[in-house]
mmCIF file of C-alpha atoms and ligand atoms in Angstrom:
data_model
loop_
_atom_site.group_PDB
_atom_site.id
_atom_site.type_symbol
_atom_site.label_atom_id
_atom_site.label_comp_id
_atom_site.label_asym_id
_atom_site.label_seq_id
_atom_site.Cartn_x
_atom_site.Cartn_y
_atom_site.Cartn_z
ATOM 1 C CA MET O 1 3.745 22.030 -14.728
ATOM 2 C CA ASN O 2 5.253 22.730 -19.018
ATOM 3 C CA THR O 3 3.727 20.126 -21.151
ATOM 4 C CA GLU O 4 4.301 19.214 -24.576
ATOM 5 C CA LYS O 5 1.495 17.495 -26.184
ATOM 6 C CA ILE O 6 0.456 15.859 -23.997
ATOM 7 C CA ASP O 7 -4.077 15.416 -23.764
ATOM 8 C CA ILE O 8 -3.929 15.482 -20.206
ATOM 9 C CA ILE O 9 -7.053 14.392 -18.630
ATOM 10 C CA SER O 10 -7.776 15.998 -15.259
ATOM 11 C CA GLY O 11 -11.388 17.170 -13.608
ATOM 12 C CA ASP O 12 -14.145 15.782 -14.540
ATOM 13 C CA TRP O 13 -14.202 12.351 -13.409
ATOM 14 C CA ALA O 14 -16.843 10.073 -15.499
ATOM 15 C CA GLN O 15 -16.146 12.363 -18.862
ATOM 16 C CA GLY O 16 -12.230 12.244 -18.595
ATOM 17 C CA VAL O 17 -13.048 8.380 -18.189
ATOM 18 C CA ALA O 18 -15.721 8.479 -21.348
ATOM 19 C CA ARG O 19 -12.224 10.307 -23.165
ATOM 20 C CA ALA O 20 -10.180 8.146 -22.479
ATOM 21 C CA GLY O 21 -12.093 4.540 -23.056
ATOM 22 C CA GLU O 22 -12.197 6.555 -26.928
ATOM 23 C CA ILE O 23 -9.019 6.957 -27.419
ATOM 24 C CA LEU O 24 -8.784 3.692 -26.522
ATOM 25 C CA ARG O 25 -11.098 2.661 -28.731
ATOM 26 C CA ARG O 26 -9.507 3.886 -31.999
ATOM 27 C CA GLY O 27 -6.805 1.850 -31.544
ATOM 28 C CA GLY O 28 -4.624 5.189 -28.982
ATOM 29 C CA ILE O 29 -2.222 5.081 -26.116
ATOM 30 C CA VAL O 30 -3.214 6.165 -22.402
ATOM 31 C CA ALA O 31 -1.029 6.248 -19.167
ATOM 32 C CA ILE O 32 -3.459 5.306 -16.499
ATOM 33 C CA PRO O 33 -3.133 5.331 -12.706
ATOM 34 C CA THR O 34 -3.723 2.327 -11.170
ATOM 35 C CA GLU O 35 -2.672 1.073 -7.483
ATOM 36 C CA THR O 36 0.156 0.002 -7.878
ATOM 37 C CA VAL O 37 2.345 2.108 -10.747
ATOM 38 C CA TYR O 38 1.264 4.235 -13.643
ATOM 39 C CA GLY O 39 0.618 2.246 -16.447
ATOM 40 C CA LEU O 40 0.278 3.027 -20.311
ATOM 41 C CA ALA O 41 -2.501 1.001 -21.554
ATOM 42 C CA ALA O 42 -3.915 -0.240 -25.193
ATOM 43 C CA SER O 43 -5.908 -2.225 -26.476
ATOM 44 C CA ALA O 44 -4.716 -5.888 -25.970
ATOM 45 C CA LEU O 45 -6.748 -7.182 -29.088
ATOM 46 C CA ASP O 46 -4.548 -4.531 -31.685
ATOM 47 C CA ASP O 47 -1.710 -5.285 -32.668
ATOM 48 C CA GLU O 48 -1.297 -1.866 -34.277
ATOM 49 C CA ALA O 49 -2.146 0.108 -30.857
ATOM 50 C CA ILE O 50 -0.206 -3.021 -29.104
ATOM 51 C CA LYS O 51 3.956 -1.248 -31.472
ATOM 52 C CA LYS O 52 2.564 2.065 -29.920
ATOM 53 C CA VAL O 53 3.110 1.278 -26.580
ATOM 54 C CA PHE O 54 6.963 -0.874 -27.548
ATOM 55 C CA ALA O 55 8.161 2.680 -29.046
ATOM 56 C CA ALA O 56 6.221 4.793 -26.981
ATOM 57 C CA LYS O 57 8.717 3.280 -24.079
ATOM 58 C CA GLY O 58 11.135 2.046 -25.863
ATOM 59 C CA ARG O 59 10.744 -1.633 -24.647
ATOM 60 C CA PRO O 60 12.607 -4.470 -26.210
ATOM 61 C CA GLN O 61 10.398 -6.232 -28.676
ATOM 62 C CA ASN O 62 11.118 -9.791 -26.773
ATOM 63 C CA ASN O 63 9.786 -7.839 -23.294
ATOM 64 C CA PRO O 64 5.933 -9.443 -23.023
ATOM 65 C CA LEU O 65 2.803 -6.873 -21.419
ATOM 66 C CA ILE O 66 0.552 -7.927 -18.992
ATOM 67 C CA VAL O 67 -3.560 -6.999 -19.926
ATOM 68 C CA HIS O 68 -5.555 -5.669 -17.577
ATOM 69 C CA ILE O 69 -9.092 -6.550 -16.858
ATOM 70 C CA SER O 70 -11.970 -4.483 -14.769
ATOM 71 C CA ASP O 71 -14.543 -8.177 -13.291
ATOM 72 C CA ILE O 72 -13.333 -12.143 -12.864
ATOM 73 C CA LYS O 73 -15.745 -13.132 -16.019
ATOM 74 C CA GLU O 74 -13.533 -11.115 -18.090
ATOM 75 C CA LEU O 75 -10.960 -13.480 -17.157
ATOM 76 C CA GLU O 76 -11.913 -16.446 -19.860
ATOM 77 C CA SER O 77 -12.413 -13.703 -22.853
ATOM 78 C CA VAL O 78 -7.862 -13.794 -21.961
ATOM 79 C CA ALA O 79 -6.914 -17.309 -20.936
ATOM 80 C CA ASP O 80 -7.160 -20.514 -22.371
ATOM 81 C CA ASP O 81 -7.229 -23.747 -19.664
ATOM 82 C CA ILE O 82 -7.618 -22.124 -16.752
ATOM 83 C CA PRO O 83 -6.131 -23.805 -14.319
ATOM 84 C CA GLU O 84 -8.354 -24.593 -10.510
ATOM 85 C CA VAL O 85 -6.275 -22.584 -8.865
ATOM 86 C CA ALA O 86 -6.262 -19.800 -11.012
ATOM 87 C CA LYS O 87 -9.549 -18.992 -10.333
ATOM 88 C CA LYS O 88 -9.257 -20.143 -6.784
ATOM 89 C CA LEU O 89 -6.337 -17.504 -7.076
ATOM 90 C CA ALA O 90 -8.396 -14.139 -8.401
ATOM 91 C CA ARG O 91 -11.704 -15.176 -6.081
ATOM 92 C CA ARG O 92 -8.337 -14.685 -2.918
ATOM 93 C CA PHE O 93 -6.979 -11.779 -4.306
ATOM 94 C CA TRP O 94 -8.839 -9.452 -7.307
ATOM 95 C CA PRO O 95 -9.526 -6.868 -7.700
ATOM 96 C CA GLY O 96 -5.644 -6.498 -6.765
ATOM 97 C CA PRO O 97 -2.340 -5.954 -7.053
ATOM 98 C CA LEU O 98 -1.392 -10.389 -8.468
ATOM 99 C CA THR O 99 -1.007 -11.301 -12.045
ATOM 100 C CA MET O 100 -1.156 -14.399 -13.644
ATOM 101 C CA VAL O 101 0.214 -16.059 -16.393
ATOM 102 C CA LEU O 102 -1.737 -18.305 -18.159
ATOM 103 C CA LYS O 103 -1.717 -19.354 -21.443
ATOM 104 C CA ARG O 104 -2.401 -16.989 -23.952
ATOM 105 C CA LYS O 105 -6.368 -16.673 -25.726
ATOM 106 C CA GLU O 106 -6.048 -16.657 -29.850
ATOM 107 C CA THR O 107 -7.810 -13.004 -29.539
ATOM 108 C CA ILE O 108 -5.480 -11.830 -27.709
ATOM 109 C CA ALA O 109 -2.972 -9.563 -30.092
ATOM 110 C CA LYS O 110 0.455 -11.902 -29.910
ATOM 111 C CA SER O 111 2.350 -8.651 -29.584
ATOM 112 C CA VAL O 112 1.038 -8.662 -26.397
ATOM 113 C CA SER O 113 2.846 -12.198 -25.132
ATOM 114 C CA ALA O 114 5.427 -10.704 -27.184
ATOM 115 C CA GLY O 115 5.631 -14.494 -29.294
ATOM 116 C CA LEU O 116 4.667 -16.629 -26.080
ATOM 117 C CA ASP O 117 1.269 -18.803 -26.517
ATOM 118 C CA THR O 118 1.113 -17.599 -22.831
ATOM 119 C CA VAL O 119 -0.326 -14.310 -21.520
ATOM 120 C CA ALA O 120 -0.600 -12.278 -18.175
ATOM 121 C CA VAL O 121 -3.772 -10.608 -16.510
ATOM 122 C CA ARG O 122 -4.463 -8.854 -13.787
ATOM 123 C CA MET O 123 -7.552 -7.075 -12.529
ATOM 124 C CA PRO O 124 -7.013 -4.066 -10.763
ATOM 125 C CA SER O 125 -7.706 -2.885 -7.151
ATOM 126 C CA SER O 126 -8.044 1.240 -8.007
ATOM 127 C CA LYS O 127 -11.096 2.235 -8.814
ATOM 128 C CA ALA O 128 -10.008 4.705 -11.694
ATOM 129 C CA ALA O 129 -7.710 1.903 -12.881
ATOM 130 C CA ARG O 130 -11.411 -0.838 -13.955
ATOM 131 C CA ASP O 131 -13.495 2.248 -14.768
ATOM 132 C CA ILE O 132 -11.237 3.108 -17.442
ATOM 133 C CA ILE O 133 -10.918 -0.381 -18.313
ATOM 134 C CA ALA O 134 -14.676 -0.846 -18.300
ATOM 135 C CA SER O 135 -14.949 2.817 -20.104
ATOM 136 C CA SER O 136 -13.145 1.502 -23.016
ATOM 137 C CA GLY O 137 -14.665 -1.961 -23.555
ATOM 138 C CA LEU O 138 -11.048 -3.868 -24.288
ATOM 139 C CA PRO O 139 -9.064 -5.533 -22.190
ATOM 140 C CA LEU O 140 -6.089 -3.103 -22.012
ATOM 141 C CA ALA O 141 -2.050 -4.229 -21.786
ATOM 142 C CA ALA O 142 -0.139 -1.978 -19.700
ATOM 143 C CA PRO O 143 2.998 -1.529 -18.738
ATOM 144 C CA SER O 144 4.378 0.501 -17.053
ATOM 145 C CA ALA O 145 4.001 4.391 -18.340
ATOM 146 C CA ASN O 146 7.445 5.292 -18.044
ATOM 147 C CA ILE O 147 11.175 5.186 -20.462
ATOM 148 C CA SER O 148 11.825 1.050 -20.337
ATOM 149 C CA GLY O 149 14.908 0.587 -17.843
ATOM 150 C CA SER O 150 14.000 3.675 -15.489
ATOM 151 C CA PRO O 151 12.060 4.074 -12.503
ATOM 152 C CA SER O 152 8.682 3.582 -12.626
ATOM 153 C CA PRO O 153 6.346 5.807 -12.629
ATOM 154 C CA THR O 154 4.176 6.549 -9.541
ATOM 155 C CA THR O 155 2.585 9.536 -9.402
ATOM 156 C CA ALA O 156 1.282 11.356 -12.417
ATOM 157 C CA GLU O 157 3.707 14.070 -13.057
ATOM 158 C CA HIS O 158 6.696 10.707 -13.872
ATOM 159 C CA VAL O 159 4.445 10.134 -16.222
ATOM 160 C CA ILE O 160 4.566 13.045 -18.136
ATOM 161 C CA ALA O 161 8.651 13.898 -17.325
ATOM 162 C CA ASP O 162 9.245 10.578 -19.186
ATOM 163 C CA LEU O 163 6.745 10.041 -21.645
ATOM 164 C CA ASP O 164 5.135 13.667 -22.911
ATOM 165 C CA GLY O 165 4.716 14.416 -26.811
ATOM 166 C CA ARG O 166 4.551 10.253 -26.867
ATOM 167 C CA VAL O 167 1.221 8.862 -25.694
ATOM 168 C CA ASP O 168 -2.423 10.236 -26.450
ATOM 169 C CA ALA O 169 -3.389 11.219 -23.250
ATOM 170 C CA ILE O 170 -2.541 10.483 -19.441
ATOM 171 C CA VAL O 171 -5.844 10.065 -17.446
ATOM 172 C CA CYS O 172 -4.380 12.109 -13.917
ATOM 173 C CA GLY O 173 -5.522 10.487 -10.690
ATOM 174 C CA GLU O 174 -4.108 9.902 -7.031
ATOM 175 C CA ASP O 175 -0.768 8.698 -6.587
ATOM 176 C CA CYS O 176 -0.581 5.152 -6.107
ATOM 177 C CA THR O 177 -0.323 3.303 -3.300
ATOM 178 C CA VAL O 178 0.962 -0.039 -3.386
ATOM 179 C CA GLY O 179 4.289 1.764 -4.836
ATOM 180 C CA VAL O 180 6.089 -0.801 -6.768
ATOM 181 C CA GLU O 181 4.748 -3.404 -9.664
ATOM 182 C CA SER O 182 2.607 -6.509 -9.112
ATOM 183 C CA THR O 183 3.332 -9.940 -8.200
ATOM 184 C CA VAL O 184 3.139 -12.253 -11.386
ATOM 185 C CA VAL O 185 2.990 -15.907 -10.882
ATOM 186 C CA ALA O 186 3.941 -18.613 -13.978
ATOM 187 C CA LEU O 187 0.567 -20.945 -13.560
ATOM 188 C CA PHE O 188 0.719 -22.436 -17.306
ATOM 189 C CA SER O 189 2.988 -24.828 -15.832
ATOM 190 C CA SER O 190 4.026 -27.347 -12.875
ATOM 191 C CA PRO O 191 5.102 -26.273 -10.516
ATOM 192 C CA PRO O 192 4.015 -22.721 -10.317
ATOM 193 C CA ARG O 193 6.590 -19.480 -10.469
ATOM 194 C CA LEU O 194 7.154 -16.653 -8.805
ATOM 195 C CA LEU O 195 8.466 -14.346 -11.266
ATOM 196 C CA ARG O 196 8.108 -10.960 -9.646
ATOM 197 C CA PRO O 197 7.754 -10.487 -5.999
ATOM 198 C CA GLY O 198 5.164 -7.479 -5.083
ATOM 199 C CA ALA O 199 2.374 -7.175 -2.577
ATOM 200 C CA VAL O 200 0.649 -9.941 -2.687
ATOM 201 C CA THR O 201 3.658 -11.786 -0.742
ATOM 202 C CA ALA O 202 5.469 -14.879 -1.356
ATOM 203 C CA GLU O 203 4.149 -16.636 1.575
ATOM 204 C CA GLU O 204 0.763 -15.336 1.302
ATOM 205 C CA LEU O 205 0.465 -16.955 -2.307
ATOM 206 C CA SER O 206 2.165 -20.140 -0.865
ATOM 207 C CA GLU O 207 -0.913 -20.807 0.870
ATOM 208 C CA LEU O 208 -2.417 -21.612 -1.545
ATOM 209 C CA LEU O 209 0.843 -22.711 -3.546
ATOM 210 C CA PRO O 210 2.264 -24.801 -1.318
ATOM 211 C CA ASP O 211 5.224 -25.715 -4.066
ATOM 212 C CA LEU O 212 5.050 -22.450 -5.466
ATOM 213 C CA VAL O 213 9.281 -21.991 -6.710
ATOM 214 C CA ILE O 214 10.567 -18.754 -5.587
ATOM 215 C CA ASP O 215 12.955 -17.562 -9.640
ATOM 216 C CA SER O 216 16.625 -17.658 -9.401
ATOM 217 C CA ALA O 217 15.801 -14.229 -11.380
ATOM 218 C CA VAL O 218 14.252 -12.620 -8.283
ATOM 219 C CA LEU O 219 17.536 -12.536 -6.229
ATOM 220 C CA ARG O 220 20.208 -13.132 -8.712
ATOM 221 C CA GLU O 221 21.286 -11.639 -12.144
ATOM 222 C CA PRO O 222 20.408 -13.950 -14.866
ATOM 223 C CA GLN O 223 22.317 -16.189 -16.237
ATOM 224 C CA LYS O 224 23.360 -14.439 -19.958
ATOM 225 C CA ASP O 225 22.399 -17.236 -22.631
ATOM 226 C CA MET O 226 19.803 -19.047 -20.379
ATOM 227 C CA PRO O 227 16.541 -19.774 -20.674
ATOM 228 C CA VAL O 228 14.706 -16.841 -18.427
ATOM 229 C CA ALA O 229 11.039 -17.079 -16.980
ATOM 230 C CA SER O 230 9.946 -13.863 -17.049
ATOM 231 C CA PRO O 231 12.022 -11.905 -19.567
ATOM 232 C CA GLY O 232 11.558 -8.056 -18.091
ATOM 233 C CA MET O 233 13.736 -10.118 -15.189
ATOM 234 C CA LEU O 234 16.856 -9.221 -17.988
ATOM 235 C CA TYR O 235 17.660 -5.575 -17.985
ATOM 236 C CA LYS O 236 18.514 -3.419 -16.286
ATOM 237 C CA HIS O 237 15.313 -2.044 -14.571
ATOM 238 C CA TYR O 238 14.191 1.272 -12.575
ATOM 239 C CA ALA O 239 17.569 3.205 -12.258
ATOM 240 C CA PRO O 240 18.912 5.885 -11.794
ATOM 241 C CA LYS O 241 21.450 8.355 -13.868
ATOM 242 C CA THR O 242 23.229 7.521 -11.699
ATOM 243 C CA GLU O 243 25.786 5.067 -10.947
ATOM 244 C CA THR O 244 23.466 2.489 -7.874
ATOM 245 C CA PHE O 245 24.469 0.659 -5.567
ATOM 246 C CA LEU O 246 22.511 -1.682 -2.654
ATOM 247 C CA VAL O 247 24.344 -1.718 0.526
ATOM 248 C CA GLU O 248 23.639 -5.020 3.134
ATOM 249 C CA GLY O 249 24.029 -4.688 6.557
ATOM 250 C CA GLU O 250 23.230 -4.075 9.678
ATOM 251 C CA SER O 251 22.443 0.242 10.549
ATOM 252 C CA ASP O 252 25.480 1.182 11.741
ATOM 253 C CA ASN O 253 27.756 -0.486 9.522
ATOM 254 C CA TYR O 254 25.923 0.974 6.580
ATOM 255 C CA VAL O 255 26.236 4.983 8.048
ATOM 256 C CA SER O 256 29.547 4.391 8.669
ATOM 257 C CA PHE O 257 30.098 2.976 4.628
ATOM 258 C CA VAL O 258 27.942 6.115 3.518
ATOM 259 C CA ASN O 259 30.224 8.219 5.677
ATOM 260 C CA SER O 260 33.988 7.022 4.307
ATOM 261 C CA LYS O 261 32.374 7.744 0.779
ATOM 262 C CA GLU O 262 33.030 10.932 -0.731
ATOM 263 C CA ASN O 263 29.933 12.936 -3.627
ATOM 264 C CA CYS O 264 27.697 10.190 -2.507
ATOM 265 C CA ALA O 265 24.181 10.582 -2.284
ATOM 266 C CA ALA O 266 22.896 8.187 0.919
ATOM 267 C CA VAL O 267 19.045 5.991 -0.144
ATOM 268 C CA CYS O 268 18.889 4.859 4.047
ATOM 269 C CA PHE O 269 16.017 4.428 6.283
ATOM 270 C CA SER O 270 14.758 6.910 8.571
ATOM 271 C CA ASP O 271 16.618 6.277 12.108
ATOM 272 C CA GLU O 272 19.678 6.991 9.996
ATOM 273 C CA ALA O 273 18.627 10.485 7.971
ATOM 274 C CA ASN O 274 20.641 12.169 11.265
ATOM 275 C CA LYS O 275 23.761 10.279 11.187
ATOM 276 C CA ILE O 276 25.034 10.637 7.615
ATOM 277 C CA ASN O 277 27.125 13.724 6.608
ATOM 278 C CA ALA O 278 26.302 13.269 2.890
ATOM 279 C CA THR O 279 22.828 13.326 1.130
ATOM 280 C CA LYS O 280 20.696 11.794 2.191
ATOM 281 C CA ILE O 281 16.447 10.583 0.912
ATOM 282 C CA VAL O 282 14.384 8.827 3.071
ATOM 283 C CA TYR O 283 12.163 6.353 2.250
ATOM 284 C CA GLY O 284 11.195 4.839 4.842
ATOM 285 C CA LYS O 285 11.328 2.407 8.323
ATOM 286 C CA LYS O 286 13.665 -0.545 8.485
ATOM 287 C CA ASP O 287 10.866 -2.258 9.500
ATOM 288 C CA ASN O 288 7.820 -1.474 7.367
ATOM 289 C CA PRO O 289 8.469 -1.954 3.714
ATOM 290 C CA TYR O 290 5.107 -1.617 2.426
ATOM 291 C CA ILE O 291 6.349 2.602 3.172
ATOM 292 C CA LEU O 292 9.882 1.737 1.380
ATOM 293 C CA ALA O 293 7.932 0.834 -1.171
ATOM 294 C CA LYS O 294 5.645 3.481 -2.260
ATOM 295 C CA ASN O 295 9.025 5.862 -1.225
ATOM 296 C CA LEU O 296 11.218 3.617 -3.450
ATOM 297 C CA PHE O 297 10.760 5.376 -7.025
ATOM 298 C CA SER O 298 10.503 8.204 -6.071
ATOM 299 C CA ALA O 299 12.599 8.393 -4.344
ATOM 300 C CA LEU O 300 15.335 6.308 -7.219
ATOM 301 C CA ARG O 301 14.385 9.668 -10.096
ATOM 302 C CA GLN O 302 15.042 11.750 -6.844
ATOM 303 C CA VAL O 303 18.360 10.519 -6.608
ATOM 304 C CA ASP O 304 19.406 12.177 -10.710
ATOM 305 C CA THR O 305 18.317 16.238 -8.866
ATOM 306 C CA LEU O 306 21.411 15.777 -6.975
ATOM 307 C CA GLY O 307 24.508 16.350 -8.979
ATOM 308 C CA VAL O 308 26.273 13.286 -6.839
ATOM 309 C CA HIS O 309 28.746 11.156 -8.056
ATOM 310 C CA SER O 310 27.074 7.585 -6.082
ATOM 311 C CA VAL O 311 24.286 6.379 -4.618
ATOM 312 C CA TYR O 312 24.472 3.604 -1.556
ATOM 313 C CA VAL O 313 21.758 2.282 -1.079
ATOM 314 C CA HIS O 314 20.045 0.641 2.540
ATOM 315 C CA ALA O 315 19.141 -3.097 1.555
ATOM 316 C CA PRO O 316 15.236 -3.885 3.090
ATOM 317 C CA ASP O 317 15.450 -7.273 4.952
ATOM 318 C CA LYS O 318 14.036 -10.485 2.139
ATOM 319 C CA LYS O 319 10.499 -10.991 4.241
ATOM 320 C CA GLY O 320 7.269 -10.617 2.877
ATOM 321 C CA MET O 321 7.384 -7.130 1.346
ATOM 322 C CA GLY O 322 10.244 -7.010 1.283
ATOM 323 C CA LEU O 323 11.249 -9.408 -0.995
ATOM 324 C CA ALA O 324 9.722 -7.298 -3.899
ATOM 325 C CA VAL O 325 11.220 -3.595 -2.985
ATOM 326 C CA TYR O 326 14.749 -5.438 -2.817
ATOM 327 C CA ASN O 327 14.066 -7.577 -5.780
ATOM 328 C CA ARG O 328 14.154 -3.536 -7.646
ATOM 329 C CA LEU O 329 16.727 -2.124 -6.454
ATOM 330 C CA ILE O 330 19.225 -4.678 -7.350
ATOM 331 C CA ARG O 331 17.832 -4.531 -10.889
ATOM 332 C CA ALA O 332 17.842 -0.623 -9.916
ATOM 333 C CA ALA O 333 21.534 -1.280 -9.494
ATOM 334 C CA GLY O 334 22.767 -3.316 -11.790
ATOM 335 C CA PHE O 335 23.551 -5.990 -10.036
ATOM 336 C CA LYS O 336 25.842 -4.061 -8.047
ATOM 337 C CA VAL O 337 25.731 -5.310 -4.191
ATOM 338 C CA ILE O 338 27.562 -4.411 -1.325
ATOM 339 C CA LYS O 339 27.562 -6.475 1.868
ATOM 340 C CA LEU O 340 29.355 -5.312 4.525
HETATM 341 O O1 TXA U 401 1.619 -3.399 -11.523
HETATM 342 C C1 TXA U 401 1.886 -4.120 -12.685
HETATM 343 O O2 TXA U 401 1.952 -4.666 -13.080
HETATM 344 C C2 TXA U 401 1.702 -2.150 -14.087
HETATM 345 C C3 TXA U 401 0.453 -1.972 -14.245
HETATM 346 C C4 TXA U 401 0.379 -0.795 -14.873
HETATM 347 O O3 TXA U 401 -0.632 -2.722 -14.277
HETATM 348 N N1 TXA U 401 2.604 -3.382 -15.058
HETATM 349 C C5 TXA U 401 3.435 -3.593 -14.984
HETATM 350 O O4 TXA U 401 3.692 -3.716 -16.596
HETATM 351 O O5 TXA U 401 4.226 -3.629 -14.250
HETATM 352 P P1 TXA U 401 5.545 -3.813 -17.008
HETATM 353 O O6 TXA U 401 5.200 -4.686 -18.754
HETATM 354 O O7 TXA U 401 6.348 -2.947 -16.542
HETATM 355 O O8 TXA U 401 6.276 -5.885 -16.204
HETATM 356 C C6 TXA U 401 5.355 -6.643 -16.739
HETATM 357 C C7 TXA U 401 5.819 -7.671 -16.412
HETATM 358 C C8 TXA U 401 7.575 -7.633 -16.874
HETATM 359 O O9 TXA U 401 9.053 -8.448 -15.826
HETATM 360 C C9 TXA U 401 7.091 -8.931 -18.024
HETATM 361 O O10 TXA U 401 8.602 -10.026 -18.690
HETATM 362 C C10 TXA U 401 6.503 -10.034 -17.080
HETATM 363 O O11 TXA U 401 5.062 -8.773 -16.350
HETATM 364 N N2 TXA U 401 5.443 -10.785 -18.314
HETATM 365 C C11 TXA U 401 4.427 -10.161 -18.869
HETATM 366 N N3 TXA U 401 3.821 -11.318 -19.511
HETATM 367 C C12 TXA U 401 4.655 -11.968 -19.230
HETATM 368 C C13 TXA U 401 4.178 -14.156 -19.777
HETATM 369 N N4 TXA U 401 3.817 -13.823 -21.206
HETATM 370 N N5 TXA U 401 5.568 -14.645 -19.197
HETATM 371 C C14 TXA U 401 6.716 -14.605 -18.457
HETATM 372 N N6 TXA U 401 6.449 -13.192 -17.958
HETATM 373 C C15 TXA U 401 5.538 -11.904 -18.545
HETATM 374 MG MG1 MG U 402 8.106 -2.121 -15.842
#
């Protein structure tokens, strides 16, 4: 791959992790693999380092970052007034793709939380991520390692395509196994609120949080001028440059619809592919939302290589992990949903 200025850390793992830790300790920014998507990490204690993360991504200043820890014990160094239920959730779902929003501890840089008095925190299951956090000796703030608004990166190549020349280093690890970002749940007020669906599903959370509310922005466009619980939900997100539509409906209807369109591509389920005349990208089987999630962002990135005018993505069911895929797709489509 042609790269400009990025320091690519691969090969000897122990040495690479030590080098990443060193760069982070001196205020640098490093892209790191996690089980969900690649993150762009910086010290959560260092306002100047956090500013570099916002600048590298072109991220709106009012969109707060998630803090990553490598051990459950570190939770108390990030958050204050931790409710008992947060500890229960941590014991059940950590390490893993669950982020909890709690009261922010003073030591966490204000810029991490974009001025809010809350902080989002998670302990990744990716051993690579935890090795790097431990090696830095710091809580690490890490948004997804993409240019703000573009599809999140699930491979080292995606990161390099977006951020070459903008970050100090990238640690190359395995491709991300989950493929969409962590579940975000707000626990600092009652009732608990699901802000972003992910691989820890609403159904699983409800077992420990029976009064869980699903924020209206999960499935709909937030109303202009309304207060939004999670600023990240305000923006068009995950979007290819090609005009994208989300299509809901039965398989036969979807196939006929796409076949009636010109100069377009389809992002479809595997059993539809051979019936579609247009260029197509298969993102998995309809009944396996975990595979749909894993392939989703690569598929959305691929769309822009096809040279078509528009793309029609067949929507998954909104149950379980399907809700996370649907949530990303309505944003990728700028909320343009066609119901057949
Ligand atoms: O899986 C993930 O969570 C990945 C990997 C790298 O860990 N990170 C990630 O970060 O997705 P990012 O910045 O792309 O998304 C963070 C989301 C945004 O929607 C943001 O608004 C929300 O978390 N968030 C962060 N802090 C918050 C807070 N204090 N209150 C409400 N929402 C918050
Ligand atoms: Mg992101």
